[in-house]
CSV table of C-alpha atoms and ligand atoms in Angstrom, one decimal:
chain,number,residue,atom,x,y,z
A,1,UNK,CA,19.6,-38.3,-8.4
A,2,UNK,CA,21.7,-36.7,-5.4
A,3,UNK,CA,19.6,-35.2,-2.4
A,4,UNK,CA,19.9,-32.2,-3.6
A,5,UNK,CA,18.8,-32.6,-7.2
A,6,UNK,CA,15.3,-34.5,-5.3
A,7,UNK,CA,14.1,-31.7,-2.6
A,8,UNK,CA,13.4,-28.6,-2.8
A,9,UNK,CA,15.3,-26.2,-1.0
A,10,UNK,CA,14.1,-22.5,0.1
A,11,UNK,CA,17.4,-19.9,-0.4
A,12,UNK,CA,19.0,-17.2,1.9
A,13,UNK,CA,18.8,-14.0,-0.5
A,14,UNK,CA,22.0,-13.2,0.8
A,15,UNK,CA,23.3,-17.0,-0.4
A,16,UNK,CA,22.4,-16.2,-3.7
A,17,UNK,CA,23.1,-13.0,-4.2
A,18,UNK,CA,26.1,-11.4,-6.1
A,19,UNK,CA,28.6,-8.5,-4.8
A,20,UNK,CA,26.5,-6.4,-7.9
A,21,UNK,CA,23.3,-7.0,-6.6
A,22,UNK,CA,23.4,-6.2,-3.6
A,23,UNK,CA,24.5,-3.0,-4.7
A,24,UNK,CA,21.9,-2.6,-6.7
A,25,UNK,CA,19.9,-3.8,-4.3
A,26,UNK,CA,21.1,-0.9,-1.7
A,27,UNK,CA,20.1,1.6,-4.6
A,28,UNK,CA,16.9,0.6,-4.7
A,29,UNK,CA,15.9,0.8,-1.3
A,30,UNK,CA,17.1,3.9,-0.8
A,31,UNK,CA,14.9,5.2,-3.7
A,32,UNK,CA,11.6,3.2,-1.9
A,33,UNK,CA,12.8,5.2,1.7
A,34,UNK,CA,12.5,8.6,-0.3
A,35,UNK,CA,9.1,6.8,-1.3
A,36,UNK,CA,7.7,6.2,1.8
A,37,UNK,CA,8.5,9.8,3.5
A,38,UNK,CA,6.8,11.8,0.8
A,39,UNK,CA,3.9,9.2,0.1
A,40,UNK,CA,1.9,8.8,3.3
A,41,UNK,CA,-1.3,8.4,1.6
A,42,UNK,CA,-3.1,7.1,-1.5
A,43,UNK,CA,-3.3,10.7,-3.3
A,44,UNK,CA,-0.1,11.0,-2.7
A,45,UNK,CA,1.3,8.5,-4.0
A,46,UNK,CA,-0.4,8.6,-6.9
A,47,UNK,CA,0.5,12.4,-7.2
A,48,UNK,CA,4.4,10.8,-6.6
A,49,UNK,CA,3.9,8.3,-9.3
A,50,UNK,CA,2.4,10.6,-12.3
A,51,UNK,CA,5.0,13.1,-11.5
A,52,UNK,CA,8.0,10.0,-12.2
A,53,UNK,CA,5.9,8.7,-14.6
A,54,UNK,CA,5.6,12.1,-16.3
A,55,UNK,CA,9.8,12.7,-16.7
A,56,UNK,CA,9.5,9.1,-18.3
A,57,UNK,CA,7.8,9.9,-21.2
A,58,UNK,CA,3.9,9.2,-20.2
A,59,UNK,CA,0.7,10.8,-21.2
A,60,UNK,CA,-2.3,10.8,-19.8
A,61,UNK,CA,-4.1,8.2,-22.1
A,62,UNK,CA,-7.5,9.6,-23.6
A,63,UNK,CA,-10.3,7.7,-25.8
A,64,UNK,CA,-9.3,7.7,-29.7
A,65,UNK,CA,-5.8,8.3,-29.6
A,66,UNK,CA,-3.1,5.3,-30.5
A,67,UNK,CA,-1.5,2.9,-28.7
A,68,UNK,CA,1.3,1.9,-31.3
A,69,UNK,CA,4.0,-0.2,-29.4
A,70,UNK,CA,6.3,1.9,-27.0
A,71,UNK,CA,3.9,3.9,-26.1
A,72,UNK,CA,3.4,5.5,-22.9
A,73,UNK,CA,0.1,5.7,-20.4
A,74,UNK,CA,-1.5,6.0,-17.6
A,75,UNK,CA,-4.8,7.2,-16.4
A,76,UNK,CA,-5.7,8.7,-12.7
A,77,UNK,CA,-8.7,7.7,-11.0
A,78,UNK,CA,-10.2,10.8,-9.4
A,79,UNK,CA,-6.4,11.3,-8.3
A,80,UNK,CA,-6.7,8.1,-5.7
A,81,UNK,CA,-5.7,5.6,-8.0
A,82,UNK,CA,-3.5,5.0,-10.9
A,83,UNK,CA,-3.1,2.7,-13.9
A,84,UNK,CA,0.1,3.1,-15.7
A,85,UNK,CA,0.3,0.8,-19.5
A,86,UNK,CA,3.9,0.8,-22.5
A,87,UNK,CA,2.2,-0.5,-24.8
A,88,UNK,CA,3.9,-4.1,-26.1
A,89,UNK,CA,4.7,-5.2,-29.6
A,90,UNK,CA,2.6,-7.6,-29.7
A,91,UNK,CA,-0.8,-7.4,-30.1
A,92,UNK,CA,-4.0,-6.7,-27.4
A,93,UNK,CA,-5.7,-9.6,-27.7
A,94,UNK,CA,-2.6,-11.5,-27.3
A,95,UNK,CA,-2.9,-10.4,-23.7
A,96,UNK,CA,-1.2,-7.9,-21.5
A,97,UNK,CA,1.3,-8.5,-18.0
A,98,UNK,CA,-0.5,-6.7,-15.4
A,99,UNK,CA,0.5,-6.3,-12.2
A,100,UNK,CA,-1.6,-4.9,-9.3
A,101,UNK,CA,-0.9,-3.2,-5.8
A,102,UNK,CA,-2.6,-0.8,-3.7
A,103,UNK,CA,-1.7,2.7,-2.1
A,104,UNK,CA,-4.2,2.9,0.6
A,105,UNK,CA,-2.8,1.9,4.0
A,106,UNK,CA,-4.5,1.7,7.8
A,107,UNK,CA,-5.1,4.9,9.5
A,108,UNK,CA,-7.1,6.9,11.4
A,109,UNK,CA,-9.9,9.2,9.1
A,110,UNK,CA,-11.5,12.7,10.5
A,111,UNK,CA,-15.0,11.9,10.7
A,112,UNK,CA,-17.2,14.7,8.6
A,113,UNK,CA,-17.8,17.1,11.7
A,114,UNK,CA,-14.2,16.3,13.6
A,115,UNK,CA,-14.0,19.8,15.6
A,116,UNK,CA,-14.6,19.5,19.6
A,117,UNK,CA,-14.1,20.6,22.8
A,118,UNK,CA,-14.0,18.6,25.7
A,119,UNK,CA,-12.4,19.4,29.5
A,120,UNK,CA,-10.6,22.8,27.3
A,121,UNK,CA,-9.0,21.1,24.9
A,122,UNK,CA,-9.8,20.5,21.7
A,123,UNK,CA,-9.9,17.3,19.8
A,124,UNK,CA,-10.5,15.7,16.5
A,125,UNK,CA,-13.2,12.8,16.1
A,126,UNK,CA,-12.1,9.7,13.4
A,127,UNK,CA,-13.6,7.0,12.2
A,128,UNK,CA,-10.1,4.2,11.4
A,129,UNK,CA,-9.9,2.5,8.0
A,130,UNK,CA,-8.7,-0.4,7.6
A,131,UNK,CA,-8.1,-3.4,9.9
A,132,UNK,CA,-6.1,-2.0,12.8
A,133,UNK,CA,-5.3,-3.0,16.6
A,134,UNK,CA,-6.4,-0.1,18.4
A,135,UNK,CA,-4.6,-0.2,21.2
A,136,UNK,CA,-1.1,0.7,18.6
A,137,UNK,CA,-2.4,3.9,17.6
A,138,UNK,CA,-2.6,5.5,21.3
A,139,UNK,CA,1.0,7.9,22.0
A,140,UNK,CA,2.5,8.1,18.6
A,141,UNK,CA,3.4,11.3,17.0
A,142,UNK,CA,0.4,11.1,14.1
A,143,UNK,CA,0.6,13.0,10.7
A,144,UNK,CA,-2.5,15.1,8.9
A,145,UNK,CA,-2.7,14.4,5.2
A,146,UNK,CA,-5.7,15.4,2.4
A,147,UNK,CA,-7.8,17.5,0.8
A,148,UNK,CA,-9.8,20.2,2.0
A,149,UNK,CA,-12.7,20.7,-1.4
A,150,UNK,CA,-14.4,23.5,-0.7
A,151,UNK,CA,-17.5,24.9,-2.5
A,152,UNK,CA,-16.7,27.2,-5.2
A,153,UNK,CA,-14.8,23.9,-6.2
A,154,UNK,CA,-11.5,24.4,-4.9
A,155,UNK,CA,-9.3,22.0,-2.9
A,156,UNK,CA,-6.8,22.6,-0.3
A,157,UNK,CA,-4.1,20.4,0.1
A,158,UNK,CA,-2.7,19.5,3.5
A,159,UNK,CA,0.2,17.5,5.3
A,160,UNK,CA,1.4,19.1,8.6
A,161,UNK,CA,3.1,16.7,11.4
A,162,UNK,CA,6.4,15.6,8.8
A,163,UNK,CA,8.6,18.4,8.6
A,164,UNK,CA,10.9,18.7,12.2
A,165,UNK,CA,9.3,22.2,12.6
A,166,UNK,CA,5.6,21.3,12.3
A,167,UNK,CA,3.8,19.8,15.3
A,168,UNK,CA,2.4,17.1,15.5
A,169,UNK,CA,-1.1,15.4,16.9
A,170,UNK,CA,-1.9,12.2,19.3
A,171,UNK,CA,-4.2,10.6,20.9
A,172,UNK,CA,-3.7,10.1,24.8
A,173,UNK,CA,-3.9,6.6,26.7
A,174,UNK,CA,-4.3,5.8,31.0
A,175,UNK,CA,-2.0,6.5,32.8
A,176,UNK,CA,-0.7,2.8,33.9
A,177,UNK,CA,-1.8,4.0,38.1
A,178,UNK,CA,-4.6,4.7,36.9
A,179,UNK,CA,-5.0,1.4,34.7
A,180,UNK,CA,-6.5,-0.9,36.9
A,181,UNK,CA,-10.0,-1.3,35.3
A,182,UNK,CA,-8.4,-1.1,31.8
A,183,UNK,CA,-5.9,-3.7,32.2
A,184,UNK,CA,-8.5,-6.2,33.1
A,185,UNK,CA,-10.0,-5.6,29.5
A,186,UNK,CA,-9.5,-7.5,26.6
A,187,UNK,CA,-7.0,-6.2,24.1
A,188,UNK,CA,-9.5,-5.4,21.7
A,189,UNK,CA,-12.3,-4.5,24.1
A,190,UNK,CA,-9.6,-1.6,25.8
A,191,UNK,CA,-9.6,0.9,22.8
A,192,UNK,CA,-12.7,1.6,21.5
A,193,UNK,CA,-13.0,3.0,17.8
A,194,UNK,CA,-14.8,6.4,19.0
A,195,UNK,CA,-11.8,6.8,22.1
A,196,UNK,CA,-9.4,7.5,19.1
A,197,UNK,CA,-9.8,11.0,19.7
A,198,UNK,CA,-6.8,13.4,19.0
A,199,UNK,CA,-5.4,16.0,20.9
A,200,UNK,CA,-4.9,19.1,18.7
A,201,UNK,CA,-4.9,22.3,21.3
A,202,UNK,CA,-5.3,23.2,24.7
A,203,UNK,CA,-5.3,27.0,24.4
A,204,UNK,CA,-8.5,29.5,24.2
A,205,UNK,CA,-9.5,32.4,21.9
A,206,UNK,CA,-10.7,35.2,23.5
A,207,UNK,CA,-12.0,35.6,27.7
A,208,UNK,CA,-13.7,33.4,30.0
A,209,UNK,CA,-16.8,34.9,28.8
A,210,UNK,CA,-16.4,33.5,24.9
A,211,UNK,CA,-17.7,29.9,24.6
A,212,UNK,CA,-16.6,27.2,22.6
A,213,UNK,CA,-13.5,29.1,22.9
A,214,UNK,CA,-10.9,25.9,22.2
A,215,UNK,CA,-12.3,24.6,19.5
A,216,UNK,CA,-12.7,28.4,18.4
A,217,UNK,CA,-9.0,28.8,18.7
A,218,UNK,CA,-8.5,25.9,16.0
A,219,UNK,CA,-11.1,26.9,14.1
A,220,UNK,CA,-9.3,30.6,14.1
A,221,UNK,CA,-5.9,28.3,13.2
A,222,UNK,CA,-7.2,26.7,10.2
A,223,UNK,CA,-9.0,29.9,8.3
A,224,UNK,CA,-5.9,31.4,8.9
A,225,UNK,CA,-3.4,28.6,7.4
A,226,UNK,CA,-6.5,27.0,4.9
A,227,UNK,CA,-8.5,29.6,4.5
A,228,UNK,CA,-11.3,27.8,5.5
A,229,UNK,CA,-14.5,27.2,7.6
A,230,UNK,CA,-16.2,24.6,10.0
A,231,UNK,CA,-18.4,23.6,7.3
A,232,UNK,CA,-15.7,23.1,4.6
A,233,UNK,CA,-14.3,20.1,6.8
A,234,UNK,CA,-17.6,18.2,6.1
A,235,UNK,CA,-15.9,17.8,2.1
A,236,UNK,CA,-12.9,16.8,3.6
A,237,UNK,CA,-10.4,14.0,3.3
A,238,UNK,CA,-8.2,14.6,6.4
A,239,UNK,CA,-6.3,11.0,7.1
A,240,UNK,CA,-3.7,11.2,10.4
A,241,UNK,CA,-0.6,8.8,9.7
A,242,UNK,CA,1.8,7.7,11.6
A,243,UNK,CA,4.6,10.8,11.9
A,244,UNK,CA,7.4,8.5,11.8
A,245,UNK,CA,10.6,8.4,8.7
A,246,UNK,CA,11.2,5.2,7.4
A,247,UNK,CA,14.8,4.1,9.1
A,248,UNK,CA,17.2,1.3,8.5
A,249,UNK,CA,16.0,-1.6,11.2
A,250,UNK,CA,19.2,-3.6,13.4
A,251,UNK,CA,22.8,-3.3,13.0
A,252,UNK,CA,23.3,-4.5,9.9
A,253,UNK,CA,20.5,-2.9,8.0
A,254,UNK,CA,19.5,-5.4,6.5
A,255,UNK,CA,15.7,-3.9,6.9
A,256,UNK,CA,13.3,-1.0,6.8
A,257,UNK,CA,11.0,0.0,9.7
A,258,UNK,CA,8.0,2.2,8.0
A,259,UNK,CA,4.3,3.2,8.0
A,260,UNK,CA,2.8,1.6,4.8
A,261,UNK,CA,4.8,-1.2,3.9
A,262,UNK,CA,1.3,-2.7,3.0
A,263,UNK,CA,1.6,-2.2,0.5
A,264,UNK,CA,3.4,0.8,-0.7
A,265,UNK,CA,6.9,-1.8,-0.9
A,266,UNK,CA,4.9,-3.9,-4.0
A,267,UNK,CA,3.5,-0.2,-4.7
A,268,UNK,CA,6.8,0.7,-5.6
A,269,UNK,CA,8.4,-2.4,-7.0
A,270,UNK,CA,5.8,-2.0,-9.8
A,271,UNK,CA,6.3,1.5,-10.3
A,272,UNK,CA,9.9,1.0,-11.1
A,273,UNK,CA,9.3,-1.5,-13.0
A,274,UNK,CA,6.9,0.0,-15.6
A,275,UNK,CA,9.6,2.7,-15.0
A,276,UNK,CA,12.1,0.8,-16.6
A,277,UNK,CA,9.9,-0.9,-19.5
A,278,UNK,CA,10.3,0.1,-23.1
A,279,UNK,CA,8.5,-1.9,-25.7
A,280,UNK,CA,7.9,-5.3,-24.2
A,281,UNK,CA,6.7,-7.9,-25.9
A,282,UNK,CA,3.7,-7.9,-24.1
A,283,UNK,CA,2.0,-4.6,-23.4
A,284,UNK,CA,3.2,-4.1,-19.1
A,285,UNK,CA,0.1,-2.7,-17.0
A,286,UNK,CA,1.2,-1.5,-13.4
A,287,UNK,CA,-1.6,-0.6,-11.2
A,288,UNK,CA,-1.7,1.2,-8.0
A,289,UNK,CA,-5.6,0.7,-6.1
A,290,UNK,CA,-7.1,2.5,-3.6
A,291,UNK,CA,-9.4,0.9,-0.9
A,292,UNK,CA,-8.1,-2.2,-1.0
A,293,UNK,CA,-8.0,-1.9,2.4
A,294,UNK,CA,-11.4,-1.5,3.3
A,295,UNK,CA,-12.3,-4.4,0.9
A,296,UNK,CA,-11.4,-2.7,-3.2
A,297,UNK,CA,-15.0,-1.5,-3.2
A,298,UNK,CA,-15.6,2.3,-4.5
A,299,UNK,CA,-15.0,4.0,-7.4
A,300,UNK,CA,-11.1,4.5,-7.0
A,301,UNK,CA,-10.7,0.3,-6.1
A,302,UNK,CA,-10.3,-2.7,-7.9
A,303,UNK,CA,-13.7,-3.3,-8.2
A,304,UNK,CA,-14.6,-0.2,-10.1
A,305,UNK,CA,-15.2,-0.5,-13.8
A,306,UNK,CA,-11.8,2.7,-14.1
A,307,UNK,CA,-9.8,0.0,-14.7
A,308,UNK,CA,-12.0,-1.9,-17.7
A,309,UNK,CA,-12.6,1.0,-19.0
A,310,UNK,CA,-8.8,2.3,-19.2
A,311,UNK,CA,-8.4,-0.8,-20.3
A,312,UNK,CA,-11.2,-1.3,-23.5
A,313,UNK,CA,-9.8,2.8,-24.4
A,314,UNK,CA,-6.7,0.8,-25.1
A,315,UNK,CA,-8.3,-2.1,-26.7
A,316,UNK,CA,-10.4,0.1,-28.6
A,317,UNK,CA,-7.5,1.5,-30.0
A,318,UNK,CA,-5.7,-1.5,-31.4
A,319,UNK,CA,-9.4,-2.6,-33.0
A,320,UNK,CA,-9.4,-6.1,-30.2
A,321,UNK,CA,-12.2,-7.1,-28.3
A,322,UNK,CA,-11.8,-6.5,-24.0
A,323,UNK,CA,-12.5,-9.5,-23.4
A,324,UNK,CA,-10.2,-11.8,-25.5
A,325,UNK,CA,-7.8,-9.5,-23.7
A,326,UNK,CA,-8.0,-10.3,-20.6
A,327,UNK,CA,-8.7,-14.0,-21.4
A,328,UNK,CA,-5.2,-13.8,-22.5
A,329,UNK,CA,-3.9,-11.6,-19.8
A,330,UNK,CA,-1.9,-12.5,-16.9
A,331,UNK,CA,-1.8,-10.9,-12.9
A,332,UNK,CA,0.4,-10.5,-10.1
A,333,UNK,CA,-1.3,-9.3,-7.7
A,334,UNK,CA,2.0,-7.7,-6.4
A,335,UNK,CA,1.2,-7.9,-2.0
A,336,UNK,CA,2.5,-7.7,1.2
A,337,UNK,CA,2.2,-11.5,3.1
A,338,UNK,CA,2.7,-12.3,6.5
A,339,UNK,CA,6.4,-13.5,8.2
A,340,UNK,CA,6.6,-15.6,10.3
A,341,UNK,CA,7.4,-14.5,13.9
A,342,UNK,CA,9.7,-15.2,16.3
A,343,UNK,CA,7.5,-13.7,18.7
A,344,UNK,CA,4.1,-15.6,17.7
A,345,UNK,CA,5.6,-18.7,16.4
A,346,UNK,CA,1.9,-20.7,17.0
A,347,UNK,CA,0.4,-18.8,14.7
A,348,UNK,CA,2.1,-20.0,11.4
A,349,UNK,CA,3.3,-23.5,10.0
A,350,UNK,CA,6.3,-23.0,9.3
A,351,UNK,CA,7.0,-25.0,6.8
A,352,UNK,CA,4.6,-23.0,4.7
A,353,UNK,CA,5.0,-19.5,6.0
A,354,UNK,CA,6.9,-17.6,4.1
A,355,UNK,CA,10.3,-15.7,6.0
A,356,UNK,CA,12.1,-12.2,6.3
A,357,UNK,CA,15.2,-12.2,3.8
A,358,UNK,CA,14.3,-16.0,1.1
A,359,UNK,CA,12.8,-13.7,-1.5
A,360,UNK,CA,9.4,-12.4,-3.2
A,361,UNK,CA,6.3,-14.7,-1.1
A,362,UNK,CA,4.3,-16.3,-3.7
A,363,UNK,CA,0.6,-17.1,-2.3
A,364,UNK,CA,-1.2,-19.7,-4.0
A,365,UNK,CA,-4.3,-18.9,-2.2
A,366,UNK,CA,-5.3,-16.3,0.9
A,367,UNK,CA,-9.1,-16.1,2.1
A,368,UNK,CA,-10.1,-17.7,5.7
A,369,UNK,CA,-12.1,-21.0,6.9
A,370,UNK,CA,-10.8,-23.3,3.7
A,371,UNK,CA,-10.0,-20.3,1.2
A,372,UNK,CA,-13.4,-19.0,1.1
A,373,UNK,CA,-13.3,-15.6,-0.4
A,374,UNK,CA,-9.5,-16.4,-2.3
A,375,UNK,CA,-8.0,-16.7,-5.8
A,376,UNK,CA,-6.9,-20.0,-5.7
A,377,UNK,CA,-4.2,-19.6,-8.3
A,378,UNK,CA,-3.9,-23.0,-10.9
A,379,UNK,CA,-1.2,-25.2,-10.7
A,380,UNK,CA,-0.5,-24.3,-14.2
A,381,UNK,CA,0.1,-20.7,-13.2
A,382,UNK,CA,2.5,-21.6,-10.5
A,383,UNK,CA,4.6,-23.3,-12.8
A,384,UNK,CA,4.7,-20.7,-15.2
A,385,UNK,CA,5.9,-18.0,-12.7
A,386,UNK,CA,8.1,-20.4,-10.9
A,387,UNK,CA,9.5,-20.7,-14.6
A,388,UNK,CA,9.5,-17.1,-15.2
A,389,UNK,CA,11.7,-16.1,-12.2
A,390,UNK,CA,14.2,-19.0,-12.5
A,391,UNK,CA,15.0,-17.3,-16.3
A,392,UNK,CA,15.3,-13.4,-14.7
A,393,UNK,CA,17.0,-14.9,-11.5
A,394,UNK,CA,14.3,-13.5,-9.1
A,395,UNK,CA,15.0,-15.4,-5.5
A,396,UNK,CA,11.0,-16.9,-4.0
A,397,UNK,CA,9.7,-18.5,-1.6
A,398,UNK,CA,5.9,-19.7,-0.6
A,399,UNK,CA,3.9,-18.3,2.0
A,400,UNK,CA,0.3,-18.6,3.2
A,401,UNK,CA,-2.0,-16.1,5.5
A,402,UNK,CA,-1.2,-18.2,8.7
A,403,UNK,CA,-1.8,-21.9,10.3
A,404,UNK,CA,-5.2,-23.7,8.9
A,405,UNK,CA,-8.3,-21.7,9.9
A,406,UNK,CA,-6.3,-19.0,12.0
A,407,UNK,CA,-7.9,-16.1,11.2
A,408,UNK,CA,-6.7,-14.9,7.3
A,409,UNK,CA,-7.3,-12.3,4.8
A,410,UNK,CA,-7.5,-11.2,0.6
A,411,UNK,CA,-6.6,-8.7,-1.5
A,412,UNK,CA,-7.2,-7.6,-4.6
A,413,UNK,CA,-6.5,-11.3,-6.5
A,414,UNK,CA,-10.2,-11.9,-7.0
A,415,UNK,CA,-11.2,-9.4,-8.5
A,416,UNK,CA,-9.1,-9.2,-11.5
A,417,UNK,CA,-9.2,-13.4,-11.4
A,418,UNK,CA,-13.3,-12.4,-11.5
A,419,UNK,CA,-12.5,-11.3,-15.0
A,420,UNK,CA,-11.0,-13.9,-16.0
A,421,UNK,CA,-7.5,-12.7,-16.0
A,422,UNK,CA,-4.9,-15.5,-14.8
A,423,UNK,CA,-4.8,-14.0,-11.2
A,424,UNK,CA,-1.2,-15.2,-8.4
A,425,UNK,CA,-1.0,-13.6,-5.2
A,426,UNK,CA,3.2,-12.5,-4.6
A,427,UNK,CA,5.0,-9.9,-2.6
A,428,UNK,CA,7.0,-8.5,0.5
A,429,UNK,CA,7.0,-10.3,3.9
A,430,UNK,CA,5.7,-8.2,6.4
A,431,UNK,CA,6.7,-8.3,10.4
A,432,UNK,CA,3.3,-6.5,12.4
A,433,UNK,CA,1.8,-6.0,9.3
A,434,UNK,CA,-0.9,-3.6,9.6
A,435,UNK,CA,1.0,-2.0,12.7
A,436,UNK,CA,1.5,2.4,12.8
A,437,UNK,CA,5.1,0.9,12.0
A,438,UNK,CA,5.9,-1.9,10.2
A,439,UNK,CA,9.2,-3.8,9.0
A,440,UNK,CA,10.4,-5.4,6.0
A,441,UNK,CA,13.7,-7.1,4.7
A,442,UNK,CA,15.5,-5.5,1.9
A,443,UNK,CA,16.3,-8.3,0.0
A,444,UNK,CA,12.5,-9.4,-0.2
A,445,UNK,CA,12.0,-5.8,-1.1
A,446,UNK,CA,14.7,-5.6,-3.9
A,447,UNK,CA,13.4,-9.5,-5.0
A,448,UNK,CA,9.6,-8.3,-5.3
A,449,UNK,CA,11.0,-5.6,-7.6
A,450,UNK,CA,12.9,-8.3,-9.8
A,451,UNK,CA,10.0,-10.4,-9.9
A,452,UNK,CA,7.6,-7.6,-11.5
A,453,UNK,CA,10.5,-7.0,-13.6
A,454,UNK,CA,10.6,-10.4,-14.8
A,455,UNK,CA,6.4,-10.5,-15.4
A,456,UNK,CA,6.9,-7.4,-17.1
A,457,UNK,CA,9.6,-8.9,-19.7
A,458,UNK,CA,13.2,-7.1,-18.4
A,459,UNK,CA,15.7,-8.9,-18.1
B,501,LIG,MN1,-1.7,-5.3,1.5
B,502,LIG,MN1,-3.5,-4.8,4.5
């Protein structure tokens, strides 16, 4: 055998992609950029996905409905997570093909009593969500998204700071002239979570005899705009996120800079793939989960029984036991991985770390300190995926979450595997993961879409 046959060779997607597919990847990424700009939160992502799915004939699944080949169903988990399924020709007892991504992303959540004034300015208190490097979240434009739930059962939607005509919000930082003491602190100590207060106003309501007039002015504006009083903010979920739009990055426009590639690059790949799916052999399931960035706990996280509930309802329709369905199922835990960064090569082992433009990154395991807390996919499952990807022309690479003992992390993979479902991690390699503005390669996004299509069995 020649060296070429003997050796494994990673492939740069540019070296193997056809002109036709290159065009298709551009088209695909235009859809992805629109998704990024319209969906800054988990709720917005779910709303967007439901609207697209309904246009393609998906209907809400209610217990007792039939589940025949080609039927398309969805179920929303409190508007914050979404499960979609296209029923296959084979019985659910033979298992389903699942792709699971998450639609929550690191951000600054408002506290329940957020509004206060200090030094003649009005501010919001925040509690950050997910793993952030706090210094990255100051002096960038922030928009505010979410809902305010009122006592009468109605909710008010909030989305302000995205439109060019909207105001934006911001966390201030110290001028370098007075930053001597700050500069001596470590990166982690220089900014405390409690100091990430968002500046939201600076004009008073009424004359100098009034108290709390800066806070008062903001409350008056909120009342006029949203019909709320301060107490209503207690039952609100308001998320401050970067107000940046997704943009082409690089002279060659080969990359996309945006907030929330983790994990919307995989969520969109799954959504686009399930919308393409018509009567597959095995039932195709798409999961857009919430709370991944904080451990997948809670009713809308991947540890929630909402998933079993949906799957069991479908199984009941076919007279199948859920546990038989699960043990024959496969799950692609579609989440981003870290791309090798030329500015920080010391944290990666370059033979095994995913690189930009080498396709979908497969991770056998994640975890930390000797793979702890990880789904460690079996050799057989990796072989199966290699075969599936080869048959469907998916360019892929192996990845790992940094050098041994450098750190680590996790995804929803272990929660799927704990259900007796064969699971493996794979997704888009990302630069500056969890930063307000992350970077991905367009070709990797497209290959991830192809990868999910391959799992669903679409040629
Ligand atoms: Mn993720
Ligand atoms: Mn993440």
